[in-house]
């Protein structure tokens, strides 16, 4: 009896292959043929799960957002209520680090996300996904800062979004040389300035 194929797992495998290619070759190096080869499938099998190149790319962009969102859920805003001083900074730093390249998994996600953000600048098919991820991130950060009684939580969230973007770019591109320790120290200094008078 032939083995049953788990369609969702196969889709995830193809998306993982796309992630690996995006990290290795960037957006311009991604094609259905290369993804098929990287995933160990023939191109017809990849097309069975994804209608075309664009469908695969949107699925990959959505997967990055979903993964980050799943990690953020582990930091419910209500758990921040009543925290002040160093415990407040610790909790907010743990939440924000879910969005930063502080380990191999998050580094891959940051690179993939950056590729899609850059692609969305000229390719409108990616804008809804990347705009939704940005809106969700702003919402989570604003609410966390509000619960932690930070002054001007929406404005502080905008600053934090900019810091996250800058830290991620410096950590995953030749533009900067930011290691994980320096990234964490920079984030910590900013959060201290926001939450500790």
mmCIF file of C-alpha atoms in Angstrom:
data_model
loop_
_atom_site.group_PDB
_atom_site.id
_atom_site.type_symbol
_atom_site.label_atom_id
_atom_site.label_comp_id
_atom_site.label_asym_id
_atom_site.label_seq_id
_atom_site.Cartn_x
_atom_site.Cartn_y
_atom_site.Cartn_z
ATOM 1 C CA UNK A 1 0.000 0.000 0.000
ATOM 2 C CA UNK A 2 1.492 3.383 -1.001
ATOM 3 C CA UNK A 3 2.296 5.868 1.756
ATOM 4 C CA UNK A 4 -0.223 8.633 2.252
ATOM 5 C CA UNK A 5 1.058 12.083 1.449
ATOM 6 C CA UNK A 6 0.334 14.758 4.013
ATOM 7 C CA UNK A 7 -0.530 17.719 1.768
ATOM 8 C CA UNK A 8 0.034 20.329 4.473
ATOM 9 C CA UNK A 9 3.417 18.877 5.377
ATOM 10 C CA UNK A 10 4.404 18.784 1.703
ATOM 11 C CA UNK A 11 3.401 22.459 1.339
ATOM 12 C CA UNK A 12 5.495 23.301 4.416
ATOM 13 C CA UNK A 13 8.444 21.391 2.949
ATOM 14 C CA UNK A 14 8.197 23.402 -0.268
ATOM 15 C CA UNK A 15 7.977 26.678 1.669
ATOM 16 C CA UNK A 16 11.033 25.632 3.725
ATOM 17 C CA UNK A 17 12.891 25.000 0.467
ATOM 18 C CA UNK A 18 11.883 28.478 -0.696
ATOM 19 C CA UNK A 19 13.207 29.916 2.583
ATOM 20 C CA UNK A 20 16.564 28.199 2.082
ATOM 21 C CA UNK A 21 16.831 29.574 -1.452
ATOM 22 C CA UNK A 22 15.839 33.076 -0.377
ATOM 23 C CA UNK A 23 18.572 33.034 2.254
ATOM 24 C CA UNK A 24 21.178 31.622 -0.139
ATOM 25 C CA UNK A 25 20.326 33.489 -3.341
ATOM 26 C CA UNK A 26 17.912 36.286 -2.535
ATOM 27 C CA UNK A 27 14.628 37.054 -4.195
ATOM 28 C CA UNK A 28 16.039 37.111 -7.720
ATOM 29 C CA UNK A 29 17.330 33.552 -7.414
ATOM 30 C CA UNK A 30 13.987 31.987 -6.573
ATOM 31 C CA UNK A 31 12.125 29.971 -9.203
ATOM 32 C CA UNK A 32 9.701 27.065 -9.092
ATOM 33 C CA UNK A 33 12.325 24.869 -10.748
ATOM 34 C CA UNK A 34 14.926 25.688 -8.076
ATOM 35 C CA UNK A 35 12.396 25.238 -5.276
ATOM 36 C CA UNK A 36 11.399 21.865 -6.722
ATOM 37 C CA UNK A 37 15.025 20.751 -6.825
ATOM 38 C CA UNK A 38 15.714 22.079 -3.316
ATOM 39 C CA UNK A 39 12.656 20.285 -1.910
ATOM 40 C CA UNK A 40 13.438 17.011 -3.712
ATOM 41 C CA UNK A 41 10.246 17.144 -5.763
ATOM 42 C CA UNK A 42 9.573 17.472 -9.449
ATOM 43 C CA UNK A 43 8.165 20.748 -10.681
ATOM 44 C CA UNK A 44 4.764 19.158 -11.342
ATOM 45 C CA UNK A 45 4.488 18.213 -7.669
ATOM 46 C CA UNK A 46 5.325 21.765 -6.603
ATOM 47 C CA UNK A 47 2.680 23.069 -9.008
ATOM 48 C CA UNK A 48 0.193 20.672 -7.434
ATOM 49 C CA UNK A 49 0.539 22.607 -4.161
ATOM 50 C CA UNK A 50 1.133 26.095 -5.567
ATOM 51 C CA UNK A 51 -0.542 27.423 -8.700
ATOM 52 C CA UNK A 52 2.456 29.441 -9.784
ATOM 53 C CA UNK A 53 5.614 31.233 -8.680
ATOM 54 C CA UNK A 54 3.642 34.138 -7.187
ATOM 55 C CA UNK A 55 1.367 31.813 -5.212
ATOM 56 C CA UNK A 56 4.430 30.137 -3.678
ATOM 57 C CA UNK A 57 5.990 33.496 -2.816
ATOM 58 C CA UNK A 58 2.839 34.789 -1.137
ATOM 59 C CA UNK A 59 2.615 31.533 0.835
ATOM 60 C CA UNK A 60 6.235 31.960 1.961
ATOM 61 C CA UNK A 61 5.652 35.588 2.997
ATOM 62 C CA UNK A 62 2.514 34.580 4.893
ATOM 63 C CA UNK A 63 4.387 31.743 6.617
ATOM 64 C CA UNK A 64 7.010 34.155 7.969
ATOM 65 C CA UNK A 65 4.269 36.341 9.465
ATOM 66 C CA UNK A 66 2.470 33.325 10.908
ATOM 67 C CA UNK A 67 5.613 32.036 12.597
ATOM 68 C CA UNK A 68 6.386 35.388 14.167
ATOM 69 C CA UNK A 69 2.763 35.733 15.253
ATOM 70 C CA UNK A 70 2.791 32.295 16.881
ATOM 71 C CA UNK A 71 5.823 33.246 18.928
ATOM 72 C CA UNK A 72 4.286 36.575 19.970
ATOM 73 C CA UNK A 73 1.231 34.742 21.290
ATOM 74 C CA UNK A 74 3.541 33.170 23.890
ATOM 75 C CA UNK A 75 3.847 36.653 25.418
ATOM 76 C CA UNK A 76 0.275 37.659 26.281
ATOM 77 C CA UNK A 77 -0.130 41.342 26.986
ATOM 78 C CA UNK A 78 -1.937 40.639 30.245
ATOM 79 C CA UNK A 79 1.218 39.001 31.602
ATOM 80 C CA UNK A 80 2.841 42.458 31.439
ATOM 81 C CA UNK A 81 0.251 44.103 33.665
ATOM 82 C CA UNK A 82 1.742 45.508 36.852
ATOM 83 C CA UNK A 83 5.370 45.020 35.813
ATOM 84 C CA UNK A 84 7.732 47.933 36.381
ATOM 85 C CA UNK A 85 11.471 48.556 36.286
ATOM 86 C CA UNK A 86 13.802 45.746 35.215
ATOM 87 C CA UNK A 87 11.055 43.055 35.138
ATOM 88 C CA UNK A 88 9.067 45.227 32.706
ATOM 89 C CA UNK A 89 12.123 45.696 30.508
ATOM 90 C CA UNK A 90 12.896 41.943 30.658
ATOM 91 C CA UNK A 91 9.363 41.047 29.571
ATOM 92 C CA UNK A 92 9.243 43.582 26.746
ATOM 93 C CA UNK A 93 12.695 42.563 25.543
ATOM 94 C CA UNK A 94 11.619 38.904 25.430
ATOM 95 C CA UNK A 95 8.589 39.893 23.355
ATOM 96 C CA UNK A 96 10.560 42.089 20.939
ATOM 97 C CA UNK A 97 13.303 39.500 20.496
ATOM 98 C CA UNK A 98 10.702 37.201 18.967
ATOM 99 C CA UNK A 99 10.920 39.539 15.953
ATOM 100 C CA UNK A 100 14.710 39.836 15.795
ATOM 101 C CA UNK A 101 17.463 37.570 14.388
ATOM 102 C CA UNK A 102 18.763 36.314 17.735
ATOM 103 C CA UNK A 103 19.028 32.646 16.708
ATOM 104 C CA UNK A 104 19.240 30.638 13.478
ATOM 105 C CA UNK A 105 15.469 30.260 13.058
ATOM 106 C CA UNK A 106 14.747 33.944 13.552
ATOM 107 C CA UNK A 107 17.735 34.914 11.394
ATOM 108 C CA UNK A 108 16.269 32.952 8.475
ATOM 109 C CA UNK A 109 12.866 34.540 9.053
ATOM 110 C CA UNK A 110 14.393 38.019 9.210
ATOM 111 C CA UNK A 111 16.219 37.496 5.918
ATOM 112 C CA UNK A 112 13.110 36.110 4.230
ATOM 113 C CA UNK A 113 10.967 38.942 5.584
ATOM 114 C CA UNK A 114 13.480 41.550 4.449
ATOM 115 C CA UNK A 115 13.484 40.040 0.952
ATOM 116 C CA UNK A 116 9.690 40.328 0.813
ATOM 117 C CA UNK A 117 9.614 43.861 2.218
ATOM 118 C CA UNK A 118 12.066 44.963 -0.465
ATOM 119 C CA UNK A 119 10.111 43.114 -3.160
ATOM 120 C CA UNK A 120 6.855 44.743 -1.997
ATOM 121 C CA UNK A 121 8.307 48.138 -2.842
ATOM 122 C CA UNK A 122 7.963 47.377 -6.557
ATOM 123 C CA UNK A 123 5.677 44.339 -6.630
ATOM 124 C CA UNK A 124 2.193 45.085 -5.277
ATOM 125 C CA UNK A 125 1.290 41.403 -4.816
ATOM 126 C CA UNK A 126 3.367 41.333 -1.620
ATOM 127 C CA UNK A 127 2.100 44.591 -0.154
ATOM 128 C CA UNK A 128 -1.021 43.219 1.574
ATOM 129 C CA UNK A 129 1.005 40.558 3.412
ATOM 130 C CA UNK A 130 3.865 42.859 4.428
ATOM 131 C CA UNK A 131 1.515 45.725 5.353
ATOM 132 C CA UNK A 132 -0.564 43.382 7.525
ATOM 133 C CA UNK A 133 2.564 42.106 9.286
ATOM 134 C CA UNK A 134 3.666 45.688 9.959
ATOM 135 C CA UNK A 135 0.212 46.658 11.261
ATOM 136 C CA UNK A 136 0.081 43.587 13.511
ATOM 137 C CA UNK A 137 3.541 44.337 14.902
ATOM 138 C CA UNK A 138 2.594 47.964 15.627
ATOM 139 C CA UNK A 139 -0.602 46.840 17.314
ATOM 140 C CA UNK A 140 1.154 44.285 19.556
ATOM 141 C CA UNK A 141 3.891 46.737 20.526
ATOM 142 C CA UNK A 142 1.467 49.599 21.172
ATOM 143 C CA UNK A 143 -0.678 47.416 23.412
ATOM 144 C CA UNK A 144 2.344 46.070 25.302
ATOM 145 C CA UNK A 145 3.654 49.588 25.891
ATOM 146 C CA UNK A 146 0.185 50.758 26.953
ATOM 147 C CA UNK A 147 -0.130 47.956 29.511
ATOM 148 C CA UNK A 148 3.362 48.765 30.790
ATOM 149 C CA UNK A 149 2.242 52.403 31.218
ATOM 150 C CA UNK A 150 4.884 53.772 28.847
ATOM 151 C CA UNK A 151 4.280 57.420 27.954
ATOM 152 C CA UNK A 152 2.814 57.831 24.459
ATOM 153 C CA UNK A 153 2.589 54.127 23.646
ATOM 154 C CA UNK A 154 1.691 54.582 19.949
ATOM 155 C CA UNK A 155 4.606 56.944 19.375
ATOM 156 C CA UNK A 156 6.970 54.701 21.332
ATOM 157 C CA UNK A 157 5.771 51.723 19.281
ATOM 158 C CA UNK A 158 6.685 53.584 16.071
ATOM 159 C CA UNK A 159 10.185 54.195 17.416
ATOM 160 C CA UNK A 160 10.478 50.566 18.425
ATOM 161 C CA UNK A 161 9.344 49.409 14.975
ATOM 162 C CA UNK A 162 12.078 51.571 13.426
ATOM 163 C CA UNK A 163 14.643 50.180 15.847
ATOM 164 C CA UNK A 164 13.578 46.586 15.099
ATOM 165 C CA UNK A 165 13.949 47.228 11.373
ATOM 166 C CA UNK A 166 17.364 48.803 11.766
ATOM 167 C CA UNK A 167 18.649 46.098 14.083
ATOM 168 C CA UNK A 168 17.428 43.356 11.765
ATOM 169 C CA UNK A 169 19.022 44.940 8.693
ATOM 170 C CA UNK A 170 22.332 45.449 10.479
ATOM 171 C CA UNK A 171 22.311 41.890 11.805
ATOM 172 C CA UNK A 172 21.563 40.076 8.521
ATOM 173 C CA UNK A 173 23.212 42.189 5.820
ATOM 174 C CA UNK A 174 26.724 43.405 5.068
ATOM 175 C CA UNK A 175 25.370 46.892 5.834
ATOM 176 C CA UNK A 176 26.218 46.352 9.476
ATOM 177 C CA UNK A 177 28.191 44.001 11.630
ATOM 178 C CA UNK A 178 25.827 43.714 14.539
ATOM 179 C CA UNK A 179 26.222 40.504 16.517
ATOM 180 C CA UNK A 180 23.535 39.096 18.772
ATOM 181 C CA UNK A 181 25.077 40.445 21.976
ATOM 182 C CA UNK A 182 25.323 43.980 20.590
ATOM 183 C CA UNK A 183 21.808 43.729 19.172
ATOM 184 C CA UNK A 184 20.465 42.757 22.593
ATOM 185 C CA UNK A 185 22.403 45.522 24.367
ATOM 186 C CA UNK A 186 21.156 48.142 21.902
ATOM 187 C CA UNK A 187 17.573 46.969 22.328
ATOM 188 C CA UNK A 188 17.980 46.893 26.114
ATOM 189 C CA UNK A 189 19.296 50.469 26.206
ATOM 190 C CA UNK A 190 16.306 51.676 24.202
ATOM 191 C CA UNK A 191 13.762 49.803 26.330
ATOM 192 C CA UNK A 192 15.401 51.159 29.501
ATOM 193 C CA UNK A 193 15.021 54.690 28.147
ATOM 194 C CA UNK A 194 11.320 54.077 27.503
ATOM 195 C CA UNK A 195 10.332 52.174 30.646
ATOM 196 C CA UNK A 196 12.744 53.306 33.344
ATOM 197 C CA UNK A 197 12.816 57.013 34.160
#
